[in-house]
PDB file of C-alpha atoms and ligand atoms in Angstrom:
ATOM      1  CA  UNK A  85     -11.128  23.905  13.223  1.00  0.00           C
ATOM      2  CA  UNK A  86      -8.183  24.542  10.921  1.00  0.00           C
ATOM      3  CA  UNK A  87      -8.808  21.829   8.350  1.00  0.00           C
ATOM      4  CA  UNK A  88     -11.227  21.172   5.481  1.00  0.00           C
ATOM      5  CA  UNK A  89     -11.722  17.851   3.778  1.00  0.00           C
ATOM      6  CA  UNK A  90     -12.936  17.943   0.184  1.00  0.00           C
ATOM      7  CA  UNK A  91     -13.982  14.602  -1.367  1.00  0.00           C
ATOM      8  CA  UNK A  92     -12.493  13.778  -4.784  1.00  0.00           C
ATOM      9  CA  UNK A  93     -14.758  10.960  -6.018  1.00  0.00           C
ATOM     10  CA  UNK A  94     -17.845   9.245  -4.660  1.00  0.00           C
ATOM     11  CA  UNK A  95     -16.037   6.175  -3.367  1.00  0.00           C
ATOM     12  CA  UNK A  96     -12.486   7.346  -2.869  1.00  0.00           C
ATOM     13  CA  UNK A  97     -10.156  10.224  -2.185  1.00  0.00           C
ATOM     14  CA  UNK A  98     -10.123  13.637  -0.523  1.00  0.00           C
ATOM     15  CA  UNK A  99      -8.079  16.786  -0.666  1.00  0.00           C
ATOM     16  CA  UNK A 100      -7.070  18.023   2.758  1.00  0.00           C
ATOM     17  CA  UNK A 101      -6.686  21.768   3.111  1.00  0.00           C
ATOM     18  CA  UNK A 102      -4.619  22.618   6.157  1.00  0.00           C
ATOM     19  CA  UNK A 103      -1.772  24.964   6.974  1.00  0.00           C
ATOM     20  CA  UNK A 104       1.204  22.940   8.007  1.00  0.00           C
ATOM     21  CA  UNK A 105       1.480  24.875  11.268  1.00  0.00           C
ATOM     22  CA  UNK A 106      -1.801  23.215  12.262  1.00  0.00           C
ATOM     23  CA  UNK A 107      -1.062  19.723  10.941  1.00  0.00           C
ATOM     24  CA  UNK A 108      -0.307  18.320  14.389  1.00  0.00           C
ATOM     25  CA  UNK A 109      -3.186  20.020  16.255  1.00  0.00           C
ATOM     26  CA  UNK A 110      -5.166  17.365  18.146  1.00  0.00           C
ATOM     27  CA  UNK A 111      -8.476  18.120  16.453  1.00  0.00           C
ATOM     28  CA  UNK A 112      -6.857  18.290  13.017  1.00  0.00           C
ATOM     29  CA  UNK A 113      -5.140  14.914  13.474  1.00  0.00           C
ATOM     30  CA  UNK A 114      -8.450  13.398  14.583  1.00  0.00           C
ATOM     31  CA  UNK A 115     -10.247  14.844  11.554  1.00  0.00           C
ATOM     32  CA  UNK A 116      -7.538  13.383   9.313  1.00  0.00           C
ATOM     33  CA  UNK A 117      -7.862   9.968  10.990  1.00  0.00           C
ATOM     34  CA  UNK A 118     -11.624  10.008  10.414  1.00  0.00           C
ATOM     35  CA  UNK A 119     -11.196  11.129   6.819  1.00  0.00           C
ATOM     36  CA  UNK A 120      -8.741   8.307   6.204  1.00  0.00           C
ATOM     37  CA  UNK A 121     -11.391   5.761   7.234  1.00  0.00           C
ATOM     38  CA  UNK A 122     -14.010   7.462   5.166  1.00  0.00           C
ATOM     39  CA  UNK A 123     -12.073   8.432   2.008  1.00  0.00           C
ATOM     40  CA  UNK A 124      -9.164   5.927   1.855  1.00  0.00           C
ATOM     41  CA  UNK A 125      -6.600   8.265   0.338  1.00  0.00           C
ATOM     42  CA  UNK A 126      -5.876  11.844   1.374  1.00  0.00           C
ATOM     43  CA  UNK A 127      -3.950  14.397  -0.655  1.00  0.00           C
ATOM     44  CA  UNK A 128      -2.250  17.401   0.954  1.00  0.00           C
ATOM     45  CA  UNK A 129      -1.399  19.460  -2.138  1.00  0.00           C
ATOM     46  CA  UNK A 130       2.025  21.100  -2.138  1.00  0.00           C
ATOM     47  CA  UNK A 131       2.278  21.156   1.630  1.00  0.00           C
ATOM     48  CA  UNK A 132       6.082  20.788   1.336  1.00  0.00           C
ATOM     49  CA  UNK A 133       6.774  18.931   4.568  1.00  0.00           C
ATOM     50  CA  UNK A 134      10.383  18.629   5.671  1.00  0.00           C
ATOM     51  CA  UNK A 135      11.499  15.198   6.897  1.00  0.00           C
ATOM     52  CA  UNK A 136      11.198  16.483  10.465  1.00  0.00           C
ATOM     53  CA  UNK A 137       7.650  17.691   9.848  1.00  0.00           C
ATOM     54  CA  UNK A 138       6.670  14.412   8.188  1.00  0.00           C
ATOM     55  CA  UNK A 139       8.124  12.437  11.096  1.00  0.00           C
ATOM     56  CA  UNK A 140       6.388  14.657  13.645  1.00  0.00           C
ATOM     57  CA  UNK A 141       3.029  14.175  11.903  1.00  0.00           C
ATOM     58  CA  UNK A 142       3.629  10.425  11.533  1.00  0.00           C
ATOM     59  CA  UNK A 143       4.395  10.102  15.246  1.00  0.00           C
ATOM     60  CA  UNK A 144       1.386  12.183  16.170  1.00  0.00           C
ATOM     61  CA  UNK A 145      -0.845  10.098  13.908  1.00  0.00           C
ATOM     62  CA  UNK A 146       0.103   6.662  15.238  1.00  0.00           C
ATOM     63  CA  UNK A 147       2.928   4.277  15.936  1.00  0.00           C
ATOM     64  CA  UNK A 148       5.652   4.621  13.335  1.00  0.00           C
ATOM     65  CA  UNK A 149       7.196   1.527  11.758  1.00  0.00           C
ATOM     66  CA  UNK A 150      10.940   1.966  12.181  1.00  0.00           C
ATOM     67  CA  UNK A 151      12.782   1.170   8.969  1.00  0.00           C
ATOM     68  CA  UNK A 152      16.427   1.766   8.437  1.00  0.00           C
ATOM     69  CA  UNK A 153      16.871   4.314   5.749  1.00  0.00           C
ATOM     70  CA  UNK A 154      16.361   3.013   2.272  1.00  0.00           C
ATOM     71  CA  UNK A 155      14.681   0.128   0.556  1.00  0.00           C
ATOM     72  CA  UNK A 156      16.713  -3.123   0.646  1.00  0.00           C
ATOM     73  CA  UNK A 157      19.922  -2.616  -1.268  1.00  0.00           C
ATOM     74  CA  UNK A 158      19.900   1.101  -0.748  1.00  0.00           C
ATOM     75  CA  UNK A 159      22.637   3.065   0.895  1.00  0.00           C
ATOM     76  CA  UNK A 160      22.905   6.492   2.370  1.00  0.00           C
ATOM     77  CA  UNK A 161      19.988   8.563   3.434  1.00  0.00           C
ATOM     78  CA  UNK A 162      18.742   9.027   6.943  1.00  0.00           C
ATOM     79  CA  UNK A 163      17.634   6.179   9.111  1.00  0.00           C
ATOM     80  CA  UNK A 164      14.148   7.506   9.771  1.00  0.00           C
ATOM     81  CA  UNK A 165      12.445   7.663   6.411  1.00  0.00           C
ATOM     82  CA  UNK A 166      12.254   5.138   3.646  1.00  0.00           C
ATOM     83  CA  UNK A 167      13.568   6.578   0.367  1.00  0.00           C
ATOM     84  CA  UNK A 168      11.537   5.285  -2.562  1.00  0.00           C
ATOM     85  CA  UNK A 169      13.626   5.703  -5.683  1.00  0.00           C
ATOM     86  CA  UNK A 170      15.035   3.796  -8.647  1.00  0.00           C
ATOM     87  CA  UNK A 171      18.153   5.974  -8.665  1.00  0.00           C
ATOM     88  CA  UNK A 172      20.972   3.441  -9.000  1.00  0.00           C
ATOM     89  CA  UNK A 173      23.306   5.502  -6.820  1.00  0.00           C
ATOM     90  CA  UNK A 174      20.886   5.251  -3.916  1.00  0.00           C
ATOM     91  CA  UNK A 175      19.070   1.990  -4.561  1.00  0.00           C
ATOM     92  CA  UNK A 176      21.257  -0.961  -5.555  1.00  0.00           C
ATOM     93  CA  UNK A 177      18.480  -3.539  -5.293  1.00  0.00           C
ATOM     94  CA  UNK A 178      15.594  -2.007  -7.210  1.00  0.00           C
ATOM     95  CA  UNK A 179      13.256  -5.037  -7.258  1.00  0.00           C
ATOM     96  CA  UNK A 180      11.156  -3.836  -4.348  1.00  0.00           C
ATOM     97  CA  UNK A 181      10.505  -0.520  -6.007  1.00  0.00           C
ATOM     98  CA  UNK A 182       9.896  -2.104  -9.434  1.00  0.00           C
ATOM     99  CA  UNK A 183       7.372  -4.335  -7.670  1.00  0.00           C
ATOM    100  CA  UNK A 184       5.334  -1.192  -6.889  1.00  0.00           C
ATOM    101  CA  UNK A 185       4.386  -1.017 -10.607  1.00  0.00           C
ATOM    102  CA  UNK A 186       1.780  -3.671  -9.836  1.00  0.00           C
ATOM    103  CA  UNK A 187      -1.295  -3.577  -7.563  1.00  0.00           C
ATOM    104  CA  UNK A 188      -0.310  -4.377  -4.002  1.00  0.00           C
ATOM    105  CA  UNK A 189      -0.813  -3.633  -0.350  1.00  0.00           C
ATOM    106  CA  UNK A 190       2.204  -2.856   1.829  1.00  0.00           C
ATOM    107  CA  UNK A 191       3.536  -5.379   4.332  1.00  0.00           C
ATOM    108  CA  UNK A 192       1.213  -8.277   3.500  1.00  0.00           C
ATOM    109  CA  UNK A 193       3.979 -10.907   3.416  1.00  0.00           C
ATOM    110  CA  UNK A 194       5.450  -9.945   6.778  1.00  0.00           C
ATOM    111  CA  UNK A 195       4.205 -11.705   9.895  1.00  0.00           C
ATOM    112  CA  UNK A 196       2.967  -8.628  11.739  1.00  0.00           C
ATOM    113  CA  UNK A 197      -0.264  -6.632  11.997  1.00  0.00           C
ATOM    114  CA  UNK A 198      -0.987  -5.140   8.600  1.00  0.00           C
ATOM    115  CA  UNK A 199       0.464  -1.601   8.403  1.00  0.00           C
ATOM    116  CA  UNK A 200      -2.390   0.855   8.867  1.00  0.00           C
ATOM    117  CA  UNK A 201      -1.245   3.745   6.725  1.00  0.00           C
ATOM    118  CA  UNK A 202       1.473   4.704   4.299  1.00  0.00           C
ATOM    119  CA  UNK A 203       2.596   8.326   3.898  1.00  0.00           C
ATOM    120  CA  UNK A 204       4.549   9.655   0.924  1.00  0.00           C
ATOM    121  CA  UNK A 205       6.075  13.061   0.288  1.00  0.00           C
ATOM    122  CA  UNK A 206       7.008  13.870  -3.286  1.00  0.00           C
ATOM    123  CA  UNK A 207      10.544  15.237  -3.233  1.00  0.00           C
ATOM    124  CA  UNK A 208      11.372  14.905  -6.929  1.00  0.00           C
ATOM    125  CA  UNK A 209       9.071  13.975  -9.787  1.00  0.00           C
ATOM    126  CA  UNK A 210       9.443  11.920 -12.923  1.00  0.00           C
ATOM    127  CA  UNK A 211       8.781  13.765 -16.180  1.00  0.00           C
ATOM    128  CA  UNK A 212       6.693  10.849 -17.451  1.00  0.00           C
ATOM    129  CA  UNK A 213       4.675   8.278 -15.525  1.00  0.00           C
ATOM    130  CA  UNK A 214       5.023   8.166 -11.764  1.00  0.00           C
ATOM    131  CA  UNK A 215       1.344   8.720 -10.947  1.00  0.00           C
ATOM    132  CA  UNK A 216       0.270   6.635  -7.969  1.00  0.00           C
ATOM    133  CA  UNK A 217      -3.025   4.813  -8.362  1.00  0.00           C
ATOM    134  CA  UNK A 218      -5.285   3.699  -5.550  1.00  0.00           C
ATOM    135  CA  UNK A 219      -8.269   1.340  -5.588  1.00  0.00           C
ATOM    136  CA  UNK A 220     -10.747   0.969  -2.737  1.00  0.00           C
ATOM    137  CA  UNK A 221     -11.110  -2.627  -1.621  1.00  0.00           C
ATOM    138  CA  UNK A 222     -13.971  -1.542   0.660  1.00  0.00           C
ATOM    139  CA  UNK A 223     -15.976  -0.235  -2.298  1.00  0.00           C
ATOM    140  CA  UNK A 224     -14.976  -3.314  -4.291  1.00  0.00           C
ATOM    141  CA  UNK A 225     -16.419  -5.646  -1.676  1.00  0.00           C
ATOM    142  CA  UNK A 226     -19.500  -3.576  -0.848  1.00  0.00           C
ATOM    143  CA  UNK A 227     -20.558  -3.348  -4.473  1.00  0.00           C
ATOM    144  CA  UNK A 228     -20.142  -7.012  -5.377  1.00  0.00           C
ATOM    145  CA  UNK A 229     -23.397  -8.795  -6.183  1.00  0.00           C
ATOM    146  CA  UNK A 230     -24.682 -10.732  -3.127  1.00  0.00           C
ATOM    147  CA  UNK A 231     -24.135 -14.164  -4.706  1.00  0.00           C
ATOM    148  CA  UNK A 232     -20.490 -13.309  -5.373  1.00  0.00           C
ATOM    149  CA  UNK A 233     -20.024 -12.025  -1.836  1.00  0.00           C
ATOM    150  CA  UNK A 234     -21.351 -15.349  -0.589  1.00  0.00           C
ATOM    151  CA  UNK A 235     -19.170 -17.379  -2.944  1.00  0.00           C
ATOM    152  CA  UNK A 236     -15.950 -15.831  -1.683  1.00  0.00           C
ATOM    153  CA  UNK A 237     -16.935 -15.267   1.949  1.00  0.00           C
ATOM    154  CA  UNK A 238     -14.806 -17.972   3.555  1.00  0.00           C
ATOM    155  CA  UNK A 239     -11.915 -18.186   1.106  1.00  0.00           C
ATOM    156  CA  UNK A 240      -8.341 -18.025   2.329  1.00  0.00           C
ATOM    157  CA  UNK A 241      -5.419 -16.942   0.185  1.00  0.00           C
ATOM    158  CA  UNK A 242      -1.688 -17.636   0.420  1.00  0.00           C
ATOM    159  CA  UNK A 243       0.376 -14.482  -0.118  1.00  0.00           C
ATOM    160  CA  UNK A 244       3.997 -14.853  -1.200  1.00  0.00           C
ATOM    161  CA  UNK A 245       6.568 -12.132  -1.781  1.00  0.00           C
ATOM    162  CA  UNK A 246       8.010 -14.037  -4.738  1.00  0.00           C
ATOM    163  CA  UNK A 247       4.586 -13.849  -6.386  1.00  0.00           C
ATOM    164  CA  UNK A 248       4.717 -10.046  -6.214  1.00  0.00           C
ATOM    165  CA  UNK A 249       8.168 -10.155  -7.868  1.00  0.00           C
ATOM    166  CA  UNK A 250       7.210 -12.577 -10.668  1.00  0.00           C
ATOM    167  CA  UNK A 251       6.071  -9.787 -12.995  1.00  0.00           C
ATOM    168  CA  UNK A 252       9.641  -8.424 -12.936  1.00  0.00           C
ATOM    169  CA  UNK A 253      11.201 -11.471 -14.595  1.00  0.00           C
ATOM    170  CA  UNK A 254      10.843 -13.812 -17.504  1.00  0.00           C
ATOM    171  CA  UNK A 255      12.901 -16.320 -15.520  1.00  0.00           C
ATOM    172  CA  UNK A 256      13.368 -15.419 -11.894  1.00  0.00           C
ATOM    173  CA  UNK A 257      16.979 -16.153 -10.893  1.00  0.00           C
ATOM    174  CA  UNK A 258      17.275 -18.788  -8.145  1.00  0.00           C
ATOM    175  CA  UNK A 259      19.287 -16.356  -6.046  1.00  0.00           C
ATOM    176  CA  UNK A 260      16.414 -13.810  -6.147  1.00  0.00           C
ATOM    177  CA  UNK A 261      13.837 -16.441  -5.250  1.00  0.00           C
ATOM    178  CA  UNK A 262      15.904 -17.457  -2.235  1.00  0.00           C
ATOM    179  CA  UNK A 263      16.253 -13.847  -1.195  1.00  0.00           C
ATOM    180  CA  UNK A 264      12.485 -13.217  -1.325  1.00  0.00           C
ATOM    181  CA  UNK A 265      11.810 -16.424   0.573  1.00  0.00           C
ATOM    182  CA  UNK A 266      14.328 -15.549   3.260  1.00  0.00           C
ATOM    183  CA  UNK A 267      13.096 -12.029   3.849  1.00  0.00           C
ATOM    184  CA  UNK A 268       9.355 -12.639   3.868  1.00  0.00           C
ATOM    185  CA  UNK A 269       6.833 -15.166   5.146  1.00  0.00           C
ATOM    186  CA  UNK A 270       4.198 -17.126   3.263  1.00  0.00           C
ATOM    187  CA  UNK A 271       1.073 -15.709   4.874  1.00  0.00           C
ATOM    188  CA  UNK A 272      -2.492 -16.987   4.807  1.00  0.00           C
ATOM    189  CA  UNK A 273      -5.036 -14.162   4.820  1.00  0.00           C
ATOM    190  CA  UNK A 274      -8.812 -14.150   4.417  1.00  0.00           C
ATOM    191  CA  UNK A 275      -9.905 -12.914   0.988  1.00  0.00           C
ATOM    192  CA  UNK A 276     -12.719 -10.984   2.663  1.00  0.00           C
ATOM    193  CA  UNK A 277     -11.462  -9.134   5.706  1.00  0.00           C
ATOM    194  CA  UNK A 278     -14.046  -8.274   8.367  1.00  0.00           C
ATOM    195  CA  UNK A 279     -12.315  -5.359   9.979  1.00  0.00           C
ATOM    196  CA  UNK A 280     -12.720  -4.297  13.616  1.00  0.00           C
ATOM    197  CA  UNK A 281     -14.927  -1.344  12.715  1.00  0.00           C
ATOM    198  CA  UNK A 282     -17.411  -3.772  11.121  1.00  0.00           C
ATOM    199  CA  UNK A 283     -16.626  -2.962   7.503  1.00  0.00           C
ATOM    200  CA  UNK A 284     -15.422  -5.591   5.045  1.00  0.00           C
ATOM    201  CA  UNK A 285     -12.714  -5.266   2.428  1.00  0.00           C
ATOM    202  CA  UNK A 286     -10.949  -7.504  -0.066  1.00  0.00           C
ATOM    203  CA  UNK A 287      -7.298  -8.444   0.456  1.00  0.00           C
ATOM    204  CA  UNK A 288      -5.747  -8.383  -3.016  1.00  0.00           C
ATOM    205  CA  UNK A 289      -2.509  -7.662  -4.851  1.00  0.00           C
ATOM    206  CA  UNK A 290       0.216  -9.412  -6.829  1.00  0.00           C
ATOM    207  CA  UNK A 291       1.361 -11.121  -3.626  1.00  0.00           C
ATOM    208  CA  UNK A 292      -1.986 -12.998  -3.538  1.00  0.00           C
ATOM    209  CA  UNK A 293      -0.793 -16.255  -5.053  1.00  0.00           C
ATOM    210  CA  UNK A 294      -3.025 -19.187  -4.309  1.00  0.00           C
ATOM    211  CA  UNK A 295      -6.594 -19.641  -3.119  1.00  0.00           C
ATOM    212  CA  UNK A 296      -6.632 -22.493  -0.636  1.00  0.00           C
ATOM    213  CA  UNK A 297      -8.843 -25.368  -1.783  1.00  0.00           C
ATOM    214  CA  UNK A 298      -8.982 -24.259  -5.424  1.00  0.00           C
ATOM    215  CA  UNK A 299      -6.815 -25.409  -8.338  1.00  0.00           C
ATOM    216  CA  UNK A 300      -4.069 -22.800  -8.873  1.00  0.00           C
ATOM    217  CA  UNK A 301      -5.343 -21.518 -12.269  1.00  0.00           C
ATOM    218  CA  UNK A 302      -8.940 -21.138 -11.017  1.00  0.00           C
ATOM    219  CA  UNK A 303      -7.738 -19.389  -7.873  1.00  0.00           C
ATOM    220  CA  UNK A 304      -5.554 -16.976  -9.813  1.00  0.00           C
ATOM    221  CA  UNK A 305      -8.334 -16.287 -12.311  1.00  0.00           C
ATOM    222  CA  UNK A 306     -10.639 -15.406  -9.425  1.00  0.00           C
ATOM    223  CA  UNK A 307      -8.024 -13.103  -7.876  1.00  0.00           C
ATOM    224  CA  UNK A 308      -7.381 -11.449 -11.247  1.00  0.00           C
ATOM    225  CA  UNK A 309     -11.099 -10.908 -11.776  1.00  0.00           C
ATOM    226  CA  UNK A 310     -11.562  -9.348  -8.334  1.00  0.00           C
ATOM    227  CA  UNK A 311      -8.493  -7.153  -8.859  1.00  0.00           C
ATOM    228  CA  UNK A 312      -9.914  -5.856 -12.140  1.00  0.00           C
ATOM    229  CA  UNK A 313     -13.236  -5.243 -10.417  1.00  0.00           C
ATOM    230  CA  UNK A 314     -11.586  -3.294  -7.597  1.00  0.00           C
ATOM    231  CA  UNK A 315      -9.504  -1.236 -10.036  1.00  0.00           C
ATOM    232  CA  UNK A 316     -12.520  -0.001 -12.037  1.00  0.00           C
ATOM    233  CA  UNK A 317     -12.605   3.790 -12.411  1.00  0.00           C
ATOM    234  CA  UNK A 318     -15.473   4.276  -9.934  1.00  0.00           C
ATOM    235  CA  UNK A 319     -13.486   2.718  -7.095  1.00  0.00           C
ATOM    236  CA  UNK A 320     -10.065   4.129  -7.926  1.00  0.00           C
ATOM    237  CA  UNK A 321      -8.122   7.369  -7.991  1.00  0.00           C
ATOM    238  CA  UNK A 322      -4.893   8.225  -9.806  1.00  0.00           C
ATOM    239  CA  UNK A 323      -2.722  10.851  -8.186  1.00  0.00           C
ATOM    240  CA  UNK A 324      -0.692  13.001 -10.546  1.00  0.00           C
ATOM    241  CA  UNK A 325       2.002  14.342  -8.235  1.00  0.00           C
ATOM    242  CA  UNK A 326       3.247  17.873  -7.837  1.00  0.00           C
ATOM    243  CA  UNK A 327       6.457  18.474  -5.976  1.00  0.00           C
ATOM    244  CA  UNK A 328       5.740  18.908  -2.274  1.00  0.00           C
ATOM    245  CA  UNK A 329       2.501  16.890  -2.297  1.00  0.00           C
ATOM    246  CA  UNK A 330       1.981  14.675   0.705  1.00  0.00           C
ATOM    247  CA  UNK A 331      -0.350  11.685   0.370  1.00  0.00           C
ATOM    248  CA  UNK A 332      -1.605   9.393   3.124  1.00  0.00           C
ATOM    249  CA  UNK A 333      -3.556   6.215   2.441  1.00  0.00           C
ATOM    250  CA  UNK A 334      -5.343   3.541   4.388  1.00  0.00           C
ATOM    251  CA  UNK A 335      -3.289   0.457   3.584  1.00  0.00           C
ATOM    252  CA  UNK A 336      -6.026  -1.742   5.099  1.00  0.00           C
ATOM    253  CA  UNK A 337      -8.664  -0.625   2.623  1.00  0.00           C
ATOM    254  CA  UNK A 338      -6.824   0.113  -0.606  1.00  0.00           C
ATOM    255  CA  UNK A 339      -4.485  -1.454  -3.085  1.00  0.00           C
ATOM    256  CA  UNK A 340      -2.039   0.830  -4.847  1.00  0.00           C
ATOM    257  CA  UNK A 341       0.531   0.873  -7.645  1.00  0.00           C
ATOM    258  CA  UNK A 342       2.637   3.393  -9.506  1.00  0.00           C
ATOM    259  CA  UNK A 343       2.657   4.065 -13.250  1.00  0.00           C
ATOM    260  CA  UNK A 344       6.154   3.054 -14.507  1.00  0.00           C
ATOM    261  CA  UNK A 345       8.774   5.776 -14.655  1.00  0.00           C
ATOM    262  CA  UNK A 346      12.349   5.919 -15.884  1.00  0.00           C
ATOM    263  CA  UNK A 347      14.916   4.602 -13.454  1.00  0.00           C
ATOM    264  CA  UNK A 348      17.330   7.489 -13.888  1.00  0.00           C
ATOM    265  CA  UNK A 349      14.758  10.293 -13.845  1.00  0.00           C
ATOM    266  CA  UNK A 350      15.448  11.178 -10.220  1.00  0.00           C
ATOM    267  CA  UNK A 351      11.939  10.484  -8.876  1.00  0.00           C
ATOM    268  CA  UNK A 352      12.205  10.458  -5.101  1.00  0.00           C
ATOM    269  CA  UNK A 353       9.516   9.850  -2.514  1.00  0.00           C
ATOM    270  CA  UNK A 354      10.039   9.951   1.240  1.00  0.00           C
ATOM    271  CA  UNK A 355       7.931   7.367   3.000  1.00  0.00           C
ATOM    272  CA  UNK A 356       6.785   6.760   6.537  1.00  0.00           C
ATOM    273  CA  UNK A 357       4.508   3.969   7.708  1.00  0.00           C
ATOM    274  CA  UNK A 358       2.039   3.643  10.565  1.00  0.00           C
ATOM    275  CA  UNK A 359       1.821   0.343  12.350  1.00  0.00           C
ATOM    276  CA  UNK A 360      -1.497  -1.485  12.287  1.00  0.00           C
ATOM    277  CA  UNK A 361      -3.296  -3.042  15.211  1.00  0.00           C
ATOM    278  CA  UNK A 362      -5.105  -5.900  13.482  1.00  0.00           C
ATOM    279  CA  UNK A 363      -3.389  -9.152  12.785  1.00  0.00           C
ATOM    280  CA  UNK A 364      -4.946 -10.210   9.537  1.00  0.00           C
ATOM    281  CA  UNK A 365      -3.657 -13.731   8.907  1.00  0.00           C
ATOM    282  CA  UNK A 366      -1.136 -16.319  10.019  1.00  0.00           C
ATOM    283  CA  UNK A 367       2.013 -17.843   8.531  1.00  0.00           C
ATOM    284  CA  UNK A 368       1.204 -20.892   6.398  1.00  0.00           C
ATOM    285  CA  UNK A 369       3.731 -22.899   8.417  1.00  0.00           C
ATOM    286  CA  UNK A 370       1.909 -22.235  11.678  1.00  0.00           C
ATOM    287  CA  UNK A 371      -1.398 -23.340  10.186  1.00  0.00           C
ATOM    288  CA  UNK A 372       0.128 -26.502   8.733  1.00  0.00           C
ATOM    289  CA  UNK A 373       1.703 -27.380  12.082  1.00  0.00           C
ATOM    290  CA  UNK A 374      -1.572 -26.903  13.982  1.00  0.00           C
TER     291      UNK A 374
HETATM  292  C1  LIG B1707       5.291   2.333  -1.682  1.00  0.00           C
HETATM  293  C2  LIG B1707       4.708   2.484  -3.009  1.00  0.00           C
HETATM  294  C3  LIG B1707       4.306   4.066  -4.762  1.00  0.00           C
HETATM  295  C4  LIG B1707       4.971   5.222  -5.404  1.00  0.00           C
HETATM  296  O1  LIG B1707       6.118   3.164  -1.294  1.00  0.00           O
HETATM  297  O2  LIG B1707       4.913   1.372  -0.982  1.00  0.00           O
HETATM  298  O3  LIG B1707       3.995   1.627  -3.440  1.00  0.00           O
HETATM  299  O4  LIG B1707       4.253   5.993  -6.025  1.00  0.00           O
HETATM  300  N1  LIG B1707       5.020   3.619  -3.651  1.00  0.00           N
HETATM  301  O5  LIG B1707       6.183   5.357  -5.282  1.00  0.00           O
HETATM  302 MN1  LIG B1708       3.523   0.165  -1.776  1.00  0.00          MN
END
């Protein structure tokens, strides 16, 4: 087979060695799918995919989430790939990208199956910062002491987009709050996710706002503690990008964030997303109505 998978750390990460001519071979794609389950985040060093090649691989890998072009507020760019950038000429509403400075999972506050995988190509780098960090929420759960696993087993958490944007403001403008509330859904997800394959992971990130049945401060302290636990060096990997790198991660088993970079430095990532098949939680409204 035309691919080799080289683990990076015990609990997380692998380098994938493959010639791009073979990236869409059936057996290669299957090996990459398996590695994604096993390693969480996969790095294809300097593979230099064109947009067409990234789209072809994305479509071969799974069902692509169709976005239109840029992050909200952005203009220009194609309508197939998401352009992740803080460049003010391209992105006029940078909140969603600034929100990536903090631990999160993608698509948690949208009422849809959780996106399975996110794929980023590095088109232009930032001279400082800009590393993307990943933390395994599988390893975080598996390695918790048994009594702590038991204590959190049945907890449910409300995830709100505005919570993931709170770190961006001292006082969040009312207009922003309304925008976040109108474009997302308050979702209730289990804290411990028993996934179809039988493995369990934690569902964490800045969007995790309130543990149901606990006072807000206690709930947030618990979430903060688990987030710190998951982000410990043994369970995490920081990717220092080179131009042309392509990175794919399992959004269902990792949280991620980016080290802050300067807005006008030109950093540009091209993103595609694979749809998930597992509906994790339900809108809070639906649960309240039931
Ligand atoms: C994202 C994201 C991180 C980065 O696109 O969802 O979190 O390094 N990006 O740009
Ligand atoms: Mn993200």
